[in-house]
Coordinates of C-alpha atoms in Angstrom, one line a residue:
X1 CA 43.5 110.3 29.2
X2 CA 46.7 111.2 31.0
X3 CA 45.5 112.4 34.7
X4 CA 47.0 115.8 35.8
X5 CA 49.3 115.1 38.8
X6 CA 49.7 118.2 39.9
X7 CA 46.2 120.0 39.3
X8 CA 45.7 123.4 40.1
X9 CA 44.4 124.2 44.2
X10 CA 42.9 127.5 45.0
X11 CA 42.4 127.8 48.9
X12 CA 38.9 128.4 49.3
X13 CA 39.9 131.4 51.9
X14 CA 41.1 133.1 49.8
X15 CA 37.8 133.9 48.1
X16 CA 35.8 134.5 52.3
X17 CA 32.3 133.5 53.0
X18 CA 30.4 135.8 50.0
X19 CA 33.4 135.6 47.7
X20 CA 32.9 132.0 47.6
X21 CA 29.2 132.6 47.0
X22 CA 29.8 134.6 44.1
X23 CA 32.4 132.8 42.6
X24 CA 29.9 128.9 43.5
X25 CA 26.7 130.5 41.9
X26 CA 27.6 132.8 38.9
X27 CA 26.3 130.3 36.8
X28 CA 22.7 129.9 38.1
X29 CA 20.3 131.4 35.9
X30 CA 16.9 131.9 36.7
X31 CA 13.8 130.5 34.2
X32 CA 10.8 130.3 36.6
X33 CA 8.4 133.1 36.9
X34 CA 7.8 132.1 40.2
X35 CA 11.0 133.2 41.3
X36 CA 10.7 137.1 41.9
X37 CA 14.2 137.5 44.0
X38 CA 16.8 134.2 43.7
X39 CA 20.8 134.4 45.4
X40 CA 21.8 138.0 47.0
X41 CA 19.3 139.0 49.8
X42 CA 18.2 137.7 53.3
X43 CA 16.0 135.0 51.7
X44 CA 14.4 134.2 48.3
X45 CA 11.2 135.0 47.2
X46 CA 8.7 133.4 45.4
X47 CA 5.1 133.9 44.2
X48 CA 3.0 131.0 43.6
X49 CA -0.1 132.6 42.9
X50 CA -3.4 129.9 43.0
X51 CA -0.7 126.9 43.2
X52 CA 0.0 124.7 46.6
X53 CA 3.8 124.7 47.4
X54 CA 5.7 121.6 47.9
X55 CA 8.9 121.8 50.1
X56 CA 11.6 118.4 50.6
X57 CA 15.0 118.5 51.8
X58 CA 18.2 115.7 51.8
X59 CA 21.4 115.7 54.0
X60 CA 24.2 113.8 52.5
X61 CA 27.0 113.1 53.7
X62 CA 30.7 112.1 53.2
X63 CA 31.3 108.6 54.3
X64 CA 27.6 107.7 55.1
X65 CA 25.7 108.7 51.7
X66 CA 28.4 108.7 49.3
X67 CA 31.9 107.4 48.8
X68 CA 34.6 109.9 46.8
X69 CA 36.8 107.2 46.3
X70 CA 34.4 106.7 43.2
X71 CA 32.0 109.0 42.9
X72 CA 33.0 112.4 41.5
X73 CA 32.2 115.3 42.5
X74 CA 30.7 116.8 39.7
X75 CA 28.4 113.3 39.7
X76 CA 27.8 113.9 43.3
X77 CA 26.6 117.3 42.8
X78 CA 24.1 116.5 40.3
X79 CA 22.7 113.4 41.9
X80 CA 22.4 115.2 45.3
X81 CA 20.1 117.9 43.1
X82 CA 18.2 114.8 41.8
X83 CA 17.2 113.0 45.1
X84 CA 16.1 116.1 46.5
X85 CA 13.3 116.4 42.7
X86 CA 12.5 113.3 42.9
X87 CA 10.7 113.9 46.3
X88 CA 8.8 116.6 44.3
X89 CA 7.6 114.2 41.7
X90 CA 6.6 111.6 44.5
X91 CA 3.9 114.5 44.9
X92 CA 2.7 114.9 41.6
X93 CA 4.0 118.2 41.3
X94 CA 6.3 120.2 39.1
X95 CA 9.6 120.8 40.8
X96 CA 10.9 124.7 40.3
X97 CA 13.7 125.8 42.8
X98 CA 16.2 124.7 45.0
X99 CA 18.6 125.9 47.8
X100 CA 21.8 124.2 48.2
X101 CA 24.2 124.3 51.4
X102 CA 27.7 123.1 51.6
X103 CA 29.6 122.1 54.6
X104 CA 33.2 121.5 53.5
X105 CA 36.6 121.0 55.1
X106 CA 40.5 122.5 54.1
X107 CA 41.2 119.6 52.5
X108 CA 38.9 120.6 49.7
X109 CA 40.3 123.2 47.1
X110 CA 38.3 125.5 45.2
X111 CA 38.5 123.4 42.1
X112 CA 37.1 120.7 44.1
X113 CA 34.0 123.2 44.7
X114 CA 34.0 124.3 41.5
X115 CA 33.2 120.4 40.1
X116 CA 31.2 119.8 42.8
X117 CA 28.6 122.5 41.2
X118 CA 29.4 122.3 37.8
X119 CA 26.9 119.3 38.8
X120 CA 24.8 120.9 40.6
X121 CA 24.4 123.6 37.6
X122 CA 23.9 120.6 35.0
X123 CA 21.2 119.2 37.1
X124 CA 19.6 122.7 37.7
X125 CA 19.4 123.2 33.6
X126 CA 18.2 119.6 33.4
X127 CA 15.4 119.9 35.5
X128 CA 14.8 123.2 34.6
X129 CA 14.8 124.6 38.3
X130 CA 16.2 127.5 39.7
X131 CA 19.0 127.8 42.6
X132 CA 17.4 130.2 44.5
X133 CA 20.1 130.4 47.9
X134 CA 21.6 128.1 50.6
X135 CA 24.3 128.4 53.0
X136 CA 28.3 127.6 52.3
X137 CA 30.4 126.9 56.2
X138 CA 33.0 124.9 57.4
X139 CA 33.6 121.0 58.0
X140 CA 35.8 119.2 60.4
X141 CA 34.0 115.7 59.0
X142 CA 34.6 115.9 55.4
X143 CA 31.9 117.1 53.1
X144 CA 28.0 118.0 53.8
X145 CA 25.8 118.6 51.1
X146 CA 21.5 119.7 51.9
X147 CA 19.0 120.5 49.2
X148 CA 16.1 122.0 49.4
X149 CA 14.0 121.3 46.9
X150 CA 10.8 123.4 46.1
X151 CA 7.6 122.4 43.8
X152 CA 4.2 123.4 42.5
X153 CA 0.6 121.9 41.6
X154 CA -3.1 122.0 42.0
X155 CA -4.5 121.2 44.8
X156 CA -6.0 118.5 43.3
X157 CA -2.7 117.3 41.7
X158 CA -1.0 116.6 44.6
X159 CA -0.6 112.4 45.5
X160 CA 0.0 111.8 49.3
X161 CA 1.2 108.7 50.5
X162 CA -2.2 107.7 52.2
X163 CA -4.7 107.3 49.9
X164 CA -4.5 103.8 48.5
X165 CA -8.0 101.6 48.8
X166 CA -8.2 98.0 49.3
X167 CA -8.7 97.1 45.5
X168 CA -5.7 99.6 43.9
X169 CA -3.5 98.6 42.0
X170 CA 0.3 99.1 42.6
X171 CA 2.2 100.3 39.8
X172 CA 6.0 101.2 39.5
X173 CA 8.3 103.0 36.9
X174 CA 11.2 101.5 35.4
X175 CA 13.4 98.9 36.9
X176 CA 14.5 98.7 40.2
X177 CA 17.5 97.0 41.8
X178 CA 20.3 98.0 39.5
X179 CA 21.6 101.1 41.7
X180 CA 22.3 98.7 44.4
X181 CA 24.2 96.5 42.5
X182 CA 25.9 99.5 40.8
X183 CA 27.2 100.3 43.7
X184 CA 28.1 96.5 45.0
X185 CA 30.1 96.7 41.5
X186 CA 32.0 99.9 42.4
X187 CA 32.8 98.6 46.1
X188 CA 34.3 95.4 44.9
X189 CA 36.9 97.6 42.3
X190 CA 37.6 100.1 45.3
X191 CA 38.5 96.9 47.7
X192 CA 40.2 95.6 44.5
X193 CA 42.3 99.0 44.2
X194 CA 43.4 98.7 47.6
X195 CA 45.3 95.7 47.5
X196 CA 46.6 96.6 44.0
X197 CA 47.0 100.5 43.3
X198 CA 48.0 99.4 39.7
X199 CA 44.6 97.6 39.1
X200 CA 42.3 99.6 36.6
X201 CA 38.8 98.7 37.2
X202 CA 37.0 97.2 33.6
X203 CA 33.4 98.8 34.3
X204 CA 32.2 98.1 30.7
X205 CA 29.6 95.2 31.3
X206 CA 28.1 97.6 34.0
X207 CA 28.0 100.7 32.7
X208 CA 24.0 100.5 33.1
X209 CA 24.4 99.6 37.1
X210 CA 27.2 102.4 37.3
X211 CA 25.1 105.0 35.8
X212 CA 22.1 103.9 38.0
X213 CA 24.3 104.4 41.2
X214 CA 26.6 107.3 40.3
X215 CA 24.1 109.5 37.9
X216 CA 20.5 109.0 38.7
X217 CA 17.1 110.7 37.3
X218 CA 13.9 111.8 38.9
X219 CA 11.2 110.6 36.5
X220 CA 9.7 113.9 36.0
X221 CA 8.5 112.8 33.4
X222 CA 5.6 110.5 35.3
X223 CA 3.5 113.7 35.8
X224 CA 3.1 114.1 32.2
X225 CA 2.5 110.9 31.1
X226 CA 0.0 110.1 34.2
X227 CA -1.7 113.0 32.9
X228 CA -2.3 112.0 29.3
X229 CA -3.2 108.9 30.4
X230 CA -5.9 110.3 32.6
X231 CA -5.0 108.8 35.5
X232 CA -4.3 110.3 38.9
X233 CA -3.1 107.9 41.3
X234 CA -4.2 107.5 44.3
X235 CA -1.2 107.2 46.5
X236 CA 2.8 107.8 45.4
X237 CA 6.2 107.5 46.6
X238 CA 9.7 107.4 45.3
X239 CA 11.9 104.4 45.6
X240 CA 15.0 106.0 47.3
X241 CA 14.9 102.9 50.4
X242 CA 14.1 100.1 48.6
X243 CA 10.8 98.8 47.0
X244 CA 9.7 96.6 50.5
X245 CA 10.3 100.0 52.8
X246 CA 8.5 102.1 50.3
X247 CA 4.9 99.9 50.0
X248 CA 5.4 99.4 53.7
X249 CA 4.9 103.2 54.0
X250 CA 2.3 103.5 51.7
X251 CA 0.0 100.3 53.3
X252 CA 0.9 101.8 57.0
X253 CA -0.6 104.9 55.9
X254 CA -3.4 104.3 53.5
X255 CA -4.0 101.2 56.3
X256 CA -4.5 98.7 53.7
X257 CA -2.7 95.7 53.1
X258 CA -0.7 94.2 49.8
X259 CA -0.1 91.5 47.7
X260 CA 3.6 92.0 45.6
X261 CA 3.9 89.5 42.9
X262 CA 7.6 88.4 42.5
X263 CA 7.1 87.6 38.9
X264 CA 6.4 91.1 38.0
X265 CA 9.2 92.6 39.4
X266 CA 10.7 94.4 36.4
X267 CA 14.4 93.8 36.2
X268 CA 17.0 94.9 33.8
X269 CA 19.0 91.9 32.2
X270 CA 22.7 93.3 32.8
X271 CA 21.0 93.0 36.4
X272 CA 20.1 89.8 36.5
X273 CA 23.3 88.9 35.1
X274 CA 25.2 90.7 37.8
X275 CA 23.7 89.5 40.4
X276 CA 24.2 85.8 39.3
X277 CA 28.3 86.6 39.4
X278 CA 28.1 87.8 42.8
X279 CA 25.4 85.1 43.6
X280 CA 23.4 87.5 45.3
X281 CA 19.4 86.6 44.7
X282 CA 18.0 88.8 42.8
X283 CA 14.4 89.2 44.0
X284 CA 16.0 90.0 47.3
X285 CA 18.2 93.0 45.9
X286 CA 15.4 93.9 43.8
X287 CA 13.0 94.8 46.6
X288 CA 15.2 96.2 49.1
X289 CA 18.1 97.6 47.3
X290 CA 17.6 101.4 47.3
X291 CA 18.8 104.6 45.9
X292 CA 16.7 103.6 41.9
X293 CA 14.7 106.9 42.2
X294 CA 11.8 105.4 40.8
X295 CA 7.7 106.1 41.3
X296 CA 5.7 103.7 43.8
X297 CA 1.7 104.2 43.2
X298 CA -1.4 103.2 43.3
X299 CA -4.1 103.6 40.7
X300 CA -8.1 102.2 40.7
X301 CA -8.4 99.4 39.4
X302 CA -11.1 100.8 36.9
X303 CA -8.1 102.3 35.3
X304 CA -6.1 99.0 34.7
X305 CA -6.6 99.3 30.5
X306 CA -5.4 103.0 31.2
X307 CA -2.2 101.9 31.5
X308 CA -1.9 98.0 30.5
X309 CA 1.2 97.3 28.3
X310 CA 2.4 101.1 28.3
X311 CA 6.5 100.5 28.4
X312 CA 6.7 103.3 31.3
X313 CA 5.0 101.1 34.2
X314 CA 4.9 97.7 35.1
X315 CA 1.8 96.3 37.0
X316 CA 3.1 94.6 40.0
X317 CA 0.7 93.8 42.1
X318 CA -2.5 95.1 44.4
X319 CA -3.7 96.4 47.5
X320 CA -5.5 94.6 49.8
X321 CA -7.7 94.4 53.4
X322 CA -5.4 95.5 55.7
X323 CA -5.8 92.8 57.8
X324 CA -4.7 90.7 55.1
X325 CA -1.4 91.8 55.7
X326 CA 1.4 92.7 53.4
X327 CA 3.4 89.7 51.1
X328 CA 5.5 88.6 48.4
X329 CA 3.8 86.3 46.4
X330 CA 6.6 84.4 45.1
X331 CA 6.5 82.5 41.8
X332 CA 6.0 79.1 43.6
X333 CA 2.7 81.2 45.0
X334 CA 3.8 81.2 48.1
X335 CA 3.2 84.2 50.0
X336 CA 6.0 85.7 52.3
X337 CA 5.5 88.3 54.8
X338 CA 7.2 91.6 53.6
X339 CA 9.5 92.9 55.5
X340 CA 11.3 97.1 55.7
X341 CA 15.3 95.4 54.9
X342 CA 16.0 98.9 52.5
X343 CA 18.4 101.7 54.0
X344 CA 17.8 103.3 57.0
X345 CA 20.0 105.9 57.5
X346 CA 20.4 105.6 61.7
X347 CA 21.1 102.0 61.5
X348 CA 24.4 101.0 62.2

């Protein structure tokens, strides 16, 4: 594919504040019934009826959250709309509308824009939520993106983070670790690049990690399949900070203690074989790495045979006392204090 040299750049002020509105969010469409007035007034409005409202909202930003020097913008629009859902499903509850607010500089045409929410749109009609407002300004540090997102359930549907018990046991979704290295993957061919503009990058034997770095999903389909199951867990998270950070939150606030067992650590092969060519351990990237979107919970242990051998979960370990403290038991059995070493976003 021959890349247009010379691609077509509409000055955003051309368009003013609401023209830019108008032009960004003719393509929303509203499905919920919940949604009684979306875009076009002073706020949204919504009507929830007998359901409990869930609210979450992200800030990314250019430079600290994301990198354009390989992640497109119409990639970037859809994963910032999936971070934000993924939040929702860490409360058991069906996601339904979001707002989304750009800060962007003049360096930034319209057709840059435009890309940026043909993602968001894709991700909107994907997750079946509406865009319900938000808030377009200026930038002199590059681009801003915040999401709101907004969700619904039962009271008793909804999964804090503190209501683990000494004998749960801790459950995740998927695999985790291979966003990380997805994006180890795509810093090595930028730095590559650099020194050699001429260099193409060969991303073929990690298309997998790629994907898992540049075009996420929110498992929204846990709710659904926790629910045929018959299982309601007893606390939940999502892995955006890396496994360790994320069972650290849940033991601080359910005040127990854990026991992770690195031999059931579920990790994808093209991984595992990644990690071995940049000789990076992989137990160590699996547990802090970050940015997989996966669910953390806890379930009773009286519904272990619930959920034993279903593809979706992976057992990988249990609660404890909480003066028992919270380990790695590594596959020598030896246990390791666990330690928060997943992002943090005000470190330097």
């Amino acid at each position: 594919m021959i890349e247009d040299k010379n691609p077509q750049r509409t000055s955003i002020g051309q368009l003013g504040e609401f023209g830019l509105i108008d032009h960004l969010t003719r393509n929303f469409d509203v499905t919920q019934e919940s949604t009684l007035k979306s875009i076009g007034d002073d706020a949204a409005v919504l009507d929830f009826k007998e359901k409990k409202v869930v609210v979450s909202t992200d800030l990314l930003i250019e430079g600290v959250h994301f990198d354009l020097a390989y992640m497109p913008l119409k990639h970037l629009g859809y994963k910032a709309v999936v971070v934000n859902i993924s939040d929702i499903c860490a409360m058991n509850a069906k996601p339904t509308q979001i707002t989304v607010s750009v800060a962007v500089s003049n360096r930034f045409p319209l057709e840059a824009l435009e890309e940026l929410f043909e993602g968001i749109t894709h991700a909107a009609k994907e997750y079946k939520v509406d865009v319900i407002g938000g808030d377009t300004t200026s930038s002199q540090k590059g681009l801003i993106i915040s999401i709101t997102a907004i969700g619904e359930a039962d009271e008793n549907e909804i999964v804090y983070r503190n209501g683990a018990k000494q004998t749960d046991l801790l459950v995740v979704t998927g695999d985790i670790g291979a966003a990380y290295m997805g994006l180890q993957v795509l810093e090595r061919e930028k730095q590559v690049f650099q020194v050699n503009p001429n260099s193409q990058p060969d991303l073929d034997p990690y298309t997998y990690l790629v994907e898992r770095q540049l075009k996420p999903e929110a498992r929204k389909d846990v709710r659904t399949l926790l629910h045929a199951l018959e299982i309601k867990p007893t606390a939940m998270i999502d892995i955006s900070d890396g496994l360790s950070s994320e069972i650290i939150h849940i033991c601080k606030q359910s005040k127990v203690g854990c026991n992770l067992y690195e031999d059931k650590l579920p990790l994808d092969p093209q991984f595992i074989s990644t990690c071995e060519e940049f000789n990076i351990d992989s137990t160590t990237v699996a547990i802090n790495g970050g940015e997989d979107y996966e669910l953390l919970f806890t379930i009773d242990i009286n519904d272990f045979d619930k959920i034993k051998g279903n593809p979706n979960f992976s057992i990988i370990g249990h609660m404890a006392e909480e003066n028992e403290g919270i380990h790695l038991v590594t596959r020598a059995n030896t246990k390791i204090a666990l330690k928060a070493r997943g992002w943090d976003a005000l470190s330097e």
